[in-house]
Amino acid sequence: MTRKERYEGITGWFQANMPEAKSELDYMNGYELLVAVILSAQCTDKRVNMVTPAFFKRFPDAVSLAGADFNEVLRLISSISFPNNKAR
């Protein structure tokens, strides 16, 4: 089975069995969901939801985040757990 076939099988299962999966994280698109999930490790979704509005205002897409200064990212996420690791 190829990676693509495995991917399609897994995503197909989730779409069939969990078509309306919900998350406590606030997000508007895939980029925001990915960032919020990374930030939520060992942290509450409530805390992440407090941090992400300012974070996404400053870094609205992956391109802007890719060019971000480490210290600026660290400042924005300093109130969540393990900010030094997550800022990398």
PDB file of C-alpha atoms in Angstrom:
ATOM      1  CA  MET A   1       0.000   0.000   0.000  1.00  0.00           C
ATOM      2  CA  THR A   2       1.410   3.380  -0.978  1.00  0.00           C
ATOM      3  CA  ARG A   3       1.493   6.396   1.316  1.00  0.00           C
ATOM      4  CA  LYS A   4      -1.205   8.034  -0.759  1.00  0.00           C
ATOM      5  CA  GLU A   5      -3.466   4.981  -0.445  1.00  0.00           C
ATOM      6  CA  ARG A   6      -2.889   4.868   3.324  1.00  0.00           C
ATOM      7  CA  TYR A   7      -3.606   8.601   3.608  1.00  0.00           C
ATOM      8  CA  GLU A   8      -6.807   8.277   1.582  1.00  0.00           C
ATOM      9  CA  GLY A   9      -7.921   5.292   3.665  1.00  0.00           C
ATOM     10  CA  ILE A  10      -7.327   7.079   6.959  1.00  0.00           C
ATOM     11  CA  THR A  11      -8.910  10.373   5.908  1.00  0.00           C
ATOM     12  CA  GLY A  12     -11.819   8.490   4.346  1.00  0.00           C
ATOM     13  CA  TRP A  13     -12.453   6.644   7.603  1.00  0.00           C
ATOM     14  CA  PHE A  14     -12.457   9.874   9.609  1.00  0.00           C
ATOM     15  CA  GLN A  15     -14.760  11.603   7.135  1.00  0.00           C
ATOM     16  CA  ALA A  16     -17.199   8.676   7.250  1.00  0.00           C
ATOM     17  CA  ASN A  17     -17.098   8.122  11.016  1.00  0.00           C
ATOM     18  CA  MET A  18     -16.493  11.615  12.371  1.00  0.00           C
ATOM     19  CA  PRO A  19     -17.856  14.032   9.767  1.00  0.00           C
ATOM     20  CA  GLU A  20     -18.395  16.835  12.270  1.00  0.00           C
ATOM     21  CA  ALA A  21     -15.433  16.480  14.592  1.00  0.00           C
ATOM     22  CA  LYS A  22     -15.185  19.388  17.012  1.00  0.00           C
ATOM     23  CA  SER A  23     -12.239  20.986  18.747  1.00  0.00           C
ATOM     24  CA  GLU A  24     -12.084  23.326  21.711  1.00  0.00           C
ATOM     25  CA  LEU A  25      -9.350  25.239  19.896  1.00  0.00           C
ATOM     26  CA  ASP A  26     -10.374  28.385  18.034  1.00  0.00           C
ATOM     27  CA  TYR A  27      -9.181  28.461  14.412  1.00  0.00           C
ATOM     28  CA  MET A  28     -10.267  29.685  10.986  1.00  0.00           C
ATOM     29  CA  ASN A  29      -8.157  27.528   8.634  1.00  0.00           C
ATOM     30  CA  GLY A  30      -5.707  24.647   8.484  1.00  0.00           C
ATOM     31  CA  TYR A  31      -2.683  26.810   9.277  1.00  0.00           C
ATOM     32  CA  GLU A  32      -4.309  28.169  12.436  1.00  0.00           C
ATOM     33  CA  LEU A  33      -5.409  24.693  13.513  1.00  0.00           C
ATOM     34  CA  LEU A  34      -1.899  23.297  13.022  1.00  0.00           C
ATOM     35  CA  VAL A  35      -0.304  26.101  15.048  1.00  0.00           C
ATOM     36  CA  ALA A  36      -2.945  25.842  17.783  1.00  0.00           C
ATOM     37  CA  VAL A  37      -2.463  22.073  18.071  1.00  0.00           C
ATOM     38  CA  ILE A  38       1.312  22.485  18.376  1.00  0.00           C
ATOM     39  CA  LEU A  39       0.870  25.161  21.036  1.00  0.00           C
ATOM     40  CA  SER A  40      -1.669  23.032  22.926  1.00  0.00           C
ATOM     41  CA  ALA A  41       0.790  20.244  23.791  1.00  0.00           C
ATOM     42  CA  GLN A  42       1.009  20.073  27.603  1.00  0.00           C
ATOM     43  CA  CYS A  43      -1.216  23.164  27.809  1.00  0.00           C
ATOM     44  CA  THR A  44      -4.935  23.813  28.067  1.00  0.00           C
ATOM     45  CA  ASP A  45      -6.957  24.743  25.012  1.00  0.00           C
ATOM     46  CA  LYS A  46      -8.337  27.663  27.004  1.00  0.00           C
ATOM     47  CA  ARG A  47      -4.835  29.118  27.452  1.00  0.00           C
ATOM     48  CA  VAL A  48      -3.978  28.543  23.780  1.00  0.00           C
ATOM     49  CA  ASN A  49      -7.189  30.332  22.756  1.00  0.00           C
ATOM     50  CA  MET A  50      -6.077  33.314  24.850  1.00  0.00           C
ATOM     51  CA  VAL A  51      -2.727  33.509  23.032  1.00  0.00           C
ATOM     52  CA  THR A  52      -3.639  32.776  19.416  1.00  0.00           C
ATOM     53  CA  PRO A  53      -5.594  35.947  18.493  1.00  0.00           C
ATOM     54  CA  ALA A  54      -2.512  38.164  18.934  1.00  0.00           C
ATOM     55  CA  PHE A  55      -0.297  35.469  17.443  1.00  0.00           C
ATOM     56  CA  PHE A  56      -2.391  35.143  14.273  1.00  0.00           C
ATOM     57  CA  LYS A  57      -2.734  38.900  13.970  1.00  0.00           C
ATOM     58  CA  ARG A  58       1.066  39.149  13.817  1.00  0.00           C
ATOM     59  CA  PHE A  59       1.628  35.929  11.838  1.00  0.00           C
ATOM     60  CA  PRO A  60      -1.482  35.391   9.672  1.00  0.00           C
ATOM     61  CA  ASP A  61       0.088  32.712   7.478  1.00  0.00           C
ATOM     62  CA  ALA A  62       2.940  30.228   7.275  1.00  0.00           C
ATOM     63  CA  VAL A  63       5.083  32.569   5.172  1.00  0.00           C
ATOM     64  CA  SER A  64       5.025  35.303   7.807  1.00  0.00           C
ATOM     65  CA  LEU A  65       5.746  32.778  10.552  1.00  0.00           C
ATOM     66  CA  ALA A  66       8.640  31.266   8.586  1.00  0.00           C
ATOM     67  CA  GLY A  67      10.410  34.634   8.609  1.00  0.00           C
ATOM     68  CA  ALA A  68       9.604  35.375  12.246  1.00  0.00           C
ATOM     69  CA  ASP A  69      12.144  36.414  14.837  1.00  0.00           C
ATOM     70  CA  PHE A  70      12.487  33.774  17.565  1.00  0.00           C
ATOM     71  CA  ASN A  71      12.219  36.332  20.369  1.00  0.00           C
ATOM     72  CA  GLU A  72       9.047  37.832  18.932  1.00  0.00           C
ATOM     73  CA  VAL A  73       7.390  34.413  18.738  1.00  0.00           C
ATOM     74  CA  LEU A  74       8.611  33.655  22.253  1.00  0.00           C
ATOM     75  CA  ARG A  75       7.127  36.909  23.556  1.00  0.00           C
ATOM     76  CA  LEU A  76       3.736  36.103  22.022  1.00  0.00           C
ATOM     77  CA  ILE A  77       3.568  32.568  23.419  1.00  0.00           C
ATOM     78  CA  SER A  78       5.379  33.080  26.734  1.00  0.00           C
ATOM     79  CA  SER A  79       2.261  32.348  28.812  1.00  0.00           C
ATOM     80  CA  ILE A  80       1.863  28.798  27.507  1.00  0.00           C
ATOM     81  CA  SER A  81       3.834  25.785  28.674  1.00  0.00           C
ATOM     82  CA  PHE A  82       7.289  25.125  27.181  1.00  0.00           C
ATOM     83  CA  PRO A  83       7.411  28.343  25.122  1.00  0.00           C
ATOM     84  CA  ASN A  84      11.124  28.003  24.311  1.00  0.00           C
ATOM     85  CA  ASN A  85      10.574  24.647  22.621  1.00  0.00           C
ATOM     86  CA  LYS A  86       7.410  25.723  20.840  1.00  0.00           C
ATOM     87  CA  ALA A  87       8.926  28.980  19.560  1.00  0.00           C
ATOM     88  CA  ARG A  88      11.443  27.000  17.536  1.00  0.00           C
TER      89      ARG A  88
END
